[in-house]
Amino acid sequence: MATAATSTPPAWQRTLVCASLTARVPREMAAEVDAAAALGADVAELQVGCLDGFEPRRDLPVLLAQPRSLPVIVTYRPKWEGGQYAGEDEPRFEELLLAMELGAEYVDIEFKVADKFMKFLSGKKPQSCKLIVSAYDYERTPSVNELLNLVAQIRAIGADIVKISTTAADIVDASRMFQVLAHCQEKQVPIIGLVMKEQGFISRILCAKYGGYLTFASLEKGKESAPGQPTVSDLINKYKIRQIGPDTKVFGIIGNPVNHSKSPIVQNQAFRSVGFDAVFLPFLSDDLVEFLSTFSAPDYAGFSCTMPHKETALRCCDDVDPIARDIGAINTIIRRPDGKLVGYNTDYSGAISAIEDGIRASQSTDSTTSPLAGRLFVVIGAGGAGKALAYGAKEKGARVVIANRTFARAQELANKIGGTALTLSELENYHPEEGMILANATSVGMHPNVDGIPLSKQALKSYAVVFDAVFVPRETRLLREAAACGATVIDGLEMLIRLVMVQFKLFTGGMTAPERLMREAILTKTH
């Protein structure tokens, strides 16, 4: 299913960034409007139900006093729609009308009572105030036809702006909302269309590609008013939402988990630095096949694949780079202009070059040959990353040993590359020679399970070099304990720097990666 229309609609306009404010004191909420403006927001949503002891005639003049740094949406959500108001409809209607009369640029009312609210207003709404009519589905994301019918019903009531907020069970649910946004954009119907939860996160950014009227953001982490809401700063600085338009190409990292990934920070900065019209997003997905078949439009131009999809990706591609085919795992997919998917493996070159340079920096080696040549190279893990490390080490002349929780998988990989297989328990006492190299290609020790370690400290004493593919945290328990044993340690961030530079070149059709910028972004930014 193609989800993107790439021609610019005649009435396309930039999506506004709205900071949703939830302070408990009126003067604090008013101050948050200024803070939102300073961050670059276009609009502020005043969730007045969050105020302690809210008294409209006392508090609304404080909140709506002019001069005001941003236009505002006044929202007073009842409990039955996820808010705080527990009273009858009419007093709340009166308070929303007061907000209109005091100069609120927008007022938000729920679709379930919008007809009743319009009768209450009976023409009293000021021309300067736009009415947003909101429909929520906290269980699912309905079909495209159901959503379009809902848009028509909301429009028929007299809404100036349609707002539909649904819930994602899977990332592909966002594609239905994109089709609705694109349809409304074509018909010049102002619409806010968002999908909640982490699986719907991309809707909060890509609504800018499909002409969504605005997208909501929190003032800072921890102040979200809905699940999956990004911060104003992330929308503007990390995802460059101001630059996203109908022709923006979409890239991203597909996996589970993906929220720890630094790739969006790095690739978005790099794209912007070379003037490449693209955005890079985290795609939380458990089903790679369904994801690729859903987001199949030409603008979805390339993907980074991480756990657990690296081996499945091999079967999803129409063409595969020979090295990736030998490894049996893919971490990069490019969509060619003809729509065919081509798979690559940049883990291989990123990890091996990081290990080689780490050894060269700490030990005197022959510069004409790889410092891996002739060394015993132990890989923990037989998944996609393990395959890349095993294949790369073998190609550099190392003698490769594979240890894995499932011994049969270790054996399968060892047979494929001409190496040796061990169980993890056997690895604990494995010490046939000095100067061994250890590479962890599992997720053991990754945030949030930072106390995990794939091998005991006692066993680590047998290794001269230890590499960990985990990069969040940068210094894993494995690396910390290996360093205490006197080993040369190489972290996963160094591998990441190298592999994302190769990916950047593939994504952009051959542009040279801005190495210094990408290195600084990876080493200094946190996510």
XYZ file of C-alpha atoms in Angstrom:
527
model
C 0.000 0.000 0.000
C 1.518 3.305 -1.071
C 1.088 5.968 1.559
C 2.720 9.018 0.039
C 1.609 11.447 -2.637
C 4.732 13.215 -3.821
C 3.263 16.089 -5.880
C 2.825 19.356 -3.998
C -0.868 20.165 -3.417
C -1.710 23.772 -4.337
C -2.738 24.723 -0.803
C 0.020 22.930 1.105
C 1.121 24.826 4.193
C 3.651 24.223 6.943
C 2.436 22.187 9.914
C 2.376 24.183 13.134
C 4.147 23.009 16.294
C 1.840 23.234 19.306
C 3.195 22.984 22.857
C 0.645 21.244 25.078
C 0.858 22.846 28.532
C -0.166 21.177 31.794
C 1.014 23.502 34.602
C -1.029 23.495 37.832
C -0.966 27.262 38.515
C -2.302 29.920 36.057
C 0.780 32.190 36.223
C 3.031 29.148 35.670
C 0.982 28.125 32.644
C 1.199 31.685 31.298
C 4.983 31.553 31.805
C 5.056 28.230 29.952
C 3.531 29.960 26.922
C 6.578 32.231 26.837
C 8.881 29.230 27.340
C 7.197 27.444 24.413
C 7.644 30.534 22.234
C 11.332 30.679 23.173
C 11.733 27.047 22.071
C 10.190 27.879 18.701
C 6.601 26.636 19.082
C 3.911 28.260 16.897
C 0.925 27.674 19.196
C 0.330 26.732 22.839
C -2.460 24.496 24.122
C -3.745 25.527 27.543
C -5.111 22.406 29.241
C -7.030 24.382 31.838
C -8.388 21.260 33.521
C -4.861 20.624 34.846
C -5.012 23.820 36.934
C -5.549 23.333 40.666
C -8.926 24.772 41.694
C -9.564 26.252 38.223
C -11.880 29.262 38.412
C -12.560 30.479 34.850
C -13.493 34.117 35.585
C -10.399 34.528 37.745
C -7.905 32.404 35.802
C -8.768 32.813 32.108
C -8.017 36.591 32.095
C -4.543 35.747 33.496
C -3.944 33.077 30.842
C -5.321 35.075 27.910
C -3.974 38.517 28.789
C -2.365 40.457 25.963
C 0.346 40.929 24.871
C 0.790 37.163 24.519
C 3.804 35.523 22.900
C 1.780 32.799 21.121
C -1.739 32.129 19.898
C -3.444 29.584 22.158
C -5.862 26.672 22.086
C -8.053 26.434 25.182
C -8.887 22.814 26.030
C -11.107 21.814 28.964
C -11.419 18.051 28.628
C -14.084 16.126 30.599
C -13.216 12.948 32.501
C -15.109 10.781 30.034
C -12.634 11.898 27.345
C -9.480 11.512 29.425
C -9.533 14.958 31.101
C -10.148 16.308 34.596
C -13.548 18.067 34.399
C -16.266 16.114 36.247
C -19.263 18.459 36.056
C -22.201 19.038 33.702
C -21.717 20.161 30.097
C -23.312 23.623 30.261
C -20.971 25.250 32.828
C -18.013 23.971 30.796
C -19.544 25.330 27.586
C -19.931 28.723 29.278
C -16.266 28.672 30.286
C -15.157 27.834 26.732
C -17.324 30.676 25.398
C -15.671 33.011 27.916
C -12.262 31.901 26.574
C -13.434 32.816 23.070
C -14.636 36.243 24.237
C -11.326 36.878 26.027
C -9.410 36.373 22.782
C -8.437 32.681 22.604
C -7.470 31.983 19.006
C -8.758 28.383 19.192
C -11.147 26.451 21.416
C -11.271 22.637 21.414
C -14.524 20.724 21.972
C -15.163 16.964 21.918
C -17.018 15.488 18.941
C -19.405 13.598 21.253
C -20.894 16.881 22.529
C -20.006 19.210 19.630
C -23.570 19.332 18.279
C -24.826 20.345 21.725
C -22.027 22.932 22.018
C -22.912 24.482 18.632
C -26.523 24.877 19.751
C -25.300 26.465 22.981
C -23.167 28.955 21.025
C -25.993 29.795 18.599
C -23.834 32.235 16.664
C -21.965 33.747 19.634
C -18.563 32.448 18.546
C -16.254 35.353 17.576
C -15.005 35.256 13.972
C -11.441 35.492 15.237
C -11.708 32.169 17.108
C -11.390 28.827 15.313
C -13.289 25.827 16.658
C -11.409 22.510 16.833
C -13.688 19.478 17.120
C -11.855 16.442 18.523
C -12.587 12.741 18.214
C -10.573 10.181 20.167
C -10.196 6.435 19.892
C -8.202 5.038 22.812
C -8.478 1.431 21.608
C -7.457 1.349 17.946
C -7.004 3.133 14.630
C -10.106 2.574 12.460
C -10.039 1.899 8.710
C -9.446 4.720 6.227
C -13.127 4.702 5.240
C -14.239 4.913 8.884
C -11.865 7.798 9.485
C -13.027 9.664 6.368
C -16.653 9.204 7.463
C -15.696 10.648 10.836
C -14.046 13.644 9.117
C -17.288 14.268 7.183
C -19.380 14.086 10.384
C -17.081 16.519 12.209
C -17.146 18.925 9.261
C -20.948 18.745 9.101
C -21.220 19.925 12.715
C -19.420 23.143 11.749
C -15.829 22.552 12.860
C -13.212 24.961 11.550
C -10.544 22.316 12.187
C -11.016 18.549 12.409
C -8.994 16.702 15.053
C -8.768 12.905 15.157
C -6.526 11.109 17.612
C -6.367 7.306 17.481
C -4.279 4.606 19.164
C -1.655 2.438 17.467
C -1.495 -1.312 17.978
C 1.214 -1.417 15.297
C 3.235 1.154 13.354
C 1.303 0.390 10.156
C -1.745 2.026 11.783
C -0.037 5.370 11.132
C -0.285 4.768 7.373
C -4.088 4.949 7.556
C -3.897 8.341 9.217
C -1.453 9.525 6.514
C -3.969 8.573 3.815
C -6.664 10.552 5.618
C -4.365 13.580 6.000
C -3.422 13.440 2.300
C -7.101 13.244 1.304
C -8.004 16.213 3.527
C -5.054 18.184 2.195
C -6.271 17.614 -1.349
C -9.807 18.715 -0.368
C -8.391 21.660 1.636
C -9.951 20.443 4.885
C -7.877 21.629 7.894
C -7.141 18.519 9.968
C -5.056 17.467 12.951
C -4.527 13.698 12.628
C -2.316 11.866 15.133
C -1.780 8.290 16.311
C -0.906 7.792 19.981
C 1.643 5.466 21.669
C 5.226 4.782 20.614
C 4.065 2.734 17.613
C 2.297 5.857 16.323
C 5.166 8.247 17.045
C 5.984 8.772 13.355
C 2.542 10.330 12.834
C 3.589 13.260 15.039
C 6.391 14.122 12.620
C 5.243 12.890 9.209
C 1.926 14.741 9.562
C 4.078 17.625 8.286
C 4.622 15.712 5.017
C 0.915 15.145 4.495
C -0.347 18.614 5.402
C -1.571 18.160 8.979
C -2.672 21.476 10.472
C -0.559 21.081 13.604
C 1.221 18.553 15.773
C 1.414 18.511 19.569
C 4.570 18.421 21.653
C 5.515 18.654 25.311
C 7.522 21.509 26.767
C 10.064 19.007 28.089
C 10.449 15.290 28.789
C 8.145 14.183 31.607
C 5.447 16.768 30.765
C 3.729 14.821 27.982
C -0.048 15.241 27.751
C -0.487 12.116 25.585
C 1.467 8.870 25.097
C 4.197 9.057 22.430
C 4.415 12.877 22.471
C 7.845 14.311 21.538
C 9.261 17.532 22.962
C 9.100 20.854 21.113
C 12.891 20.829 20.943
C 13.024 17.333 19.432
C 10.439 18.188 16.776
C 12.257 21.341 15.709
C 15.928 20.445 16.256
C 16.206 16.663 16.087
C 13.617 15.919 13.401
C 13.787 19.299 11.612
C 9.997 19.387 11.239
C 10.171 22.930 9.833
C 11.917 21.555 6.728
C 9.585 18.597 6.121
C 7.320 18.972 3.095
C 5.448 16.869 0.521
C 8.629 15.888 -1.339
C 10.725 15.023 1.731
C 12.178 11.514 1.514
C 11.687 9.284 4.533
C 14.379 7.073 6.060
C 14.534 5.380 9.426
C 15.683 2.609 11.698
C 13.351 -0.408 11.934
C 13.545 -2.586 15.028
C 12.369 -3.290 18.540
C 13.558 -1.529 20.636
C 14.512 1.607 18.678
C 14.016 4.462 21.150
C 17.663 4.190 22.277
C 19.006 4.701 18.747
C 21.209 7.708 18.033
C 20.747 7.298 14.271
C 17.887 9.859 14.017
C 20.039 12.567 15.647
C 23.053 11.767 13.492
C 21.407 11.213 10.116
C 19.031 14.202 10.393
C 21.923 16.542 11.183
C 23.953 15.065 8.344
C 21.074 15.335 5.830
C 20.543 18.971 6.770
C 24.254 19.824 6.539
C 24.422 18.750 2.880
C 20.995 20.106 1.900
C 19.418 16.679 1.365
C 15.607 16.882 1.693
C 14.993 13.911 3.971
C 14.028 12.930 7.507
C 15.243 9.922 9.527
C 12.833 8.390 12.071
C 12.627 5.538 14.592
C 10.275 2.835 13.273
C 9.149 0.568 16.121
C 8.029 -2.603 14.349
C 7.791 -6.300 15.142
C 6.863 -7.335 11.598
C 9.354 -6.246 8.936
C 7.427 -7.842 6.061
C 4.227 -5.967 6.910
C 6.133 -2.731 7.501
C 7.866 -2.816 4.099
C 4.686 -3.757 2.237
C 2.733 -0.947 3.955
C 5.280 1.858 3.640
C 6.005 1.065 0.006
C 5.731 4.491 -1.643
C 8.873 5.760 -3.430
C 9.418 8.462 -0.790
C 10.086 5.738 1.821
C 13.518 5.482 0.319
C 15.724 3.561 2.748
C 15.969 1.900 6.113
C 18.454 0.837 8.720
C 17.538 -2.585 10.176
C 18.373 -3.544 13.715
C 17.337 -6.365 16.056
C 15.328 -8.502 15.468
C 15.058 -7.912 11.696
C 18.555 -8.310 10.237
C 18.063 -11.867 9.002
C 14.409 -11.424 7.959
C 15.534 -8.450 5.843
C 17.517 -10.836 3.645
C 14.264 -12.454 2.503
C 12.527 -9.106 1.987
C 15.012 -7.704 -0.531
C 14.822 -8.142 -4.308
C 18.595 -7.834 -4.609
C 21.330 -8.320 -1.995
C 24.938 -7.146 -1.927
C 27.236 -10.239 -2.167
C 28.923 -9.542 1.211
C 25.540 -9.223 2.926
C 24.402 -12.472 1.309
C 27.515 -14.275 2.572
C 26.940 -12.913 6.072
C 23.272 -13.836 5.939
C 22.094 -10.589 7.497
C 21.207 -7.087 6.332
C 21.299 -3.815 8.252
C 20.581 -1.397 5.384
C 17.787 -1.442 2.786
C 17.638 0.972 -0.145
C 14.569 1.424 -2.351
C 15.652 1.938 -5.926
C 13.673 4.269 -8.252
C 12.010 1.175 -9.785
C 10.710 0.229 -6.331
C 13.006 -2.783 -5.875
C 14.642 -3.217 -2.457
C 18.414 -3.719 -2.241
C 20.055 -5.022 0.934
C 23.518 -4.237 2.340
C 25.486 -4.978 5.500
C 27.489 -2.072 6.917
C 27.854 -3.711 10.361
C 30.637 -5.765 8.860
C 32.903 -2.912 7.800
C 32.000 -0.687 10.768
C 32.760 -3.267 13.451
C 35.900 -4.778 11.937
C 37.551 -1.435 11.124
C 36.764 -0.187 14.666
C 38.419 -3.267 16.191
C 41.433 -3.049 13.884
C 42.016 0.630 14.643
C 41.545 0.008 18.380
C 44.250 -2.650 18.310
C 46.590 -0.507 16.201
C 46.205 2.397 18.626
C 47.188 0.300 21.640
C 49.597 -2.283 20.265
C 52.488 -2.150 17.802
C 51.362 -4.000 14.683
C 52.488 -4.531 11.109
C 50.736 -1.810 9.141
C 50.682 -3.906 5.948
C 48.456 -6.652 7.358
C 45.339 -6.735 9.510
C 46.010 -6.952 13.264
C 43.362 -9.681 13.271
C 45.392 -11.989 11.005
C 46.257 -15.234 12.763
C 44.548 -14.192 16.041
C 41.908 -16.244 17.832
C 38.689 -14.228 17.521
C 35.770 -15.246 19.764
C 32.284 -14.005 18.872
C 29.416 -14.216 21.392
C 26.146 -14.334 19.481
C 25.116 -15.923 16.208
C 22.476 -13.418 15.072
C 22.898 -10.707 12.445
C 25.670 -8.774 14.233
C 27.455 -12.011 15.168
C 27.410 -13.164 11.569
C 28.859 -9.837 10.394
C 31.691 -9.999 12.958
C 32.447 -13.661 12.234
C 32.495 -13.131 8.484
C 34.643 -9.981 8.760
C 37.159 -11.541 11.161
C 37.481 -14.624 8.943
C 38.093 -12.458 5.878
C 40.887 -10.651 7.777
C 42.636 -13.949 8.488
C 41.498 -14.588 12.075
C 40.642 -18.014 13.478
C 37.005 -17.644 14.505
C 35.146 -19.231 17.429
C 31.382 -18.785 17.827
C 29.652 -19.079 21.217
C 25.888 -18.783 21.469
C 23.063 -19.471 23.908
C 21.583 -21.865 21.327
C 24.480 -24.144 20.427
C 22.909 -25.291 17.150
C 23.000 -21.715 15.840
C 26.648 -21.356 16.846
C 27.406 -24.607 15.054
C 25.559 -23.519 11.926
C 27.518 -20.242 11.707
C 30.835 -21.930 12.536
C 30.306 -24.489 9.768
C 29.472 -21.735 7.303
C 32.705 -19.792 7.876
C 35.008 -22.668 8.765
C 35.233 -21.851 12.473
C 34.632 -23.564 15.824
C 31.432 -23.598 17.908
C 31.156 -23.497 21.711
C 28.365 -23.327 24.248
C 28.333 -20.302 26.565
C 29.202 -22.550 29.515
C 32.209 -23.941 27.626
C 33.337 -20.391 26.891
C 33.675 -19.645 30.607
C 36.751 -21.941 30.807
C 38.041 -21.461 27.241
C 41.683 -20.338 27.248
C 43.736 -22.185 24.606
C 46.219 -19.327 24.077
C 47.220 -15.762 24.992
C 46.207 -12.624 23.091
C 42.653 -13.671 22.241
C 40.046 -11.186 20.961
C 36.455 -11.184 22.265
C 33.515 -9.573 20.452
C 30.070 -9.373 22.078
C 27.370 -9.355 19.397
C 24.399 -9.821 21.743
C 22.192 -7.246 23.478
C 23.377 -8.333 26.940
C 24.274 -5.191 28.902
C 22.136 -2.855 26.781
C 20.064 -0.142 28.492
C 17.980 -0.593 30.586
C 19.541 -3.933 31.658
C 22.948 -2.355 32.238
C 24.090 -4.888 34.836
C 24.057 -7.730 32.310
C 27.363 -9.241 31.187
C 27.825 -12.056 28.648
C 30.993 -13.473 30.258
C 32.324 -13.503 33.822
C 35.165 -11.228 34.913
C 37.265 -14.321 35.637
C 36.865 -15.498 32.031
C 37.639 -12.005 30.680
C 41.211 -12.290 32.035
C 41.962 -14.549 29.055
C 41.442 -11.771 26.487
C 43.814 -9.086 25.234
C 41.120 -7.205 23.271
C 37.387 -6.894 24.038
C 34.796 -5.291 21.736
C 31.129 -4.718 22.641
C 28.571 -4.006 19.915
C 26.236 -2.504 22.565
C 26.530 1.307 22.579
C 23.857 2.367 25.085
C 25.499 2.768 27.556
C 28.794 3.509 25.869
C 30.794 1.947 28.691
C 29.081 -1.377 29.326
C 29.776 -3.577 32.313
C 31.622 -5.932 29.929
C 34.023 -3.191 28.814
C 34.482 -1.868 32.338
C 35.438 -5.277 33.722
C 37.596 -6.134 30.685
C 39.538 -2.872 31.105
C 40.058 -3.717 34.794
C 41.592 -7.006 33.617
C 44.055 -5.097 31.411
C 42.395 -5.661 28.021
C 42.232 -3.140 25.184
C 38.529 -2.219 24.934
C 36.587 -0.924 21.905
C 33.035 0.356 22.338
C 30.039 0.017 20.071
C 29.830 3.753 19.392
C 33.000 3.587 17.325
C 31.406 0.860 15.215
C 28.226 2.942 14.940
C 30.111 6.003 13.686
C 31.625 4.018 10.861
C 28.541 2.098 9.827
C 26.252 5.185 9.779
C 28.724 6.969 7.526
C 28.467 4.123 5.007
C 24.679 4.161 5.377
C 24.583 7.924 4.775
C 26.378 7.400 1.463
C 23.887 4.703 0.460
C 20.870 6.784 1.550
C 21.966 9.886 -0.354
C 22.994 8.131 -3.549
C 26.731 8.583 -3.045
C 27.200 11.849 -1.119
C 30.296 11.969 1.079
C 29.379 11.654 4.737
C 30.185 14.698 6.925
C 32.414 12.642 9.238
C 33.265 15.300 11.787
C 29.630 16.317 12.265
C 28.430 12.707 12.493
C 31.182 11.752 14.920
C 30.436 14.744 17.170
C 26.682 14.033 17.045
C 27.176 10.423 18.121
C 29.735 11.173 20.820
C 28.034 14.198 22.361
C 24.274 13.741 21.932
C 22.265 11.519 24.197
C 18.895 9.941 23.542
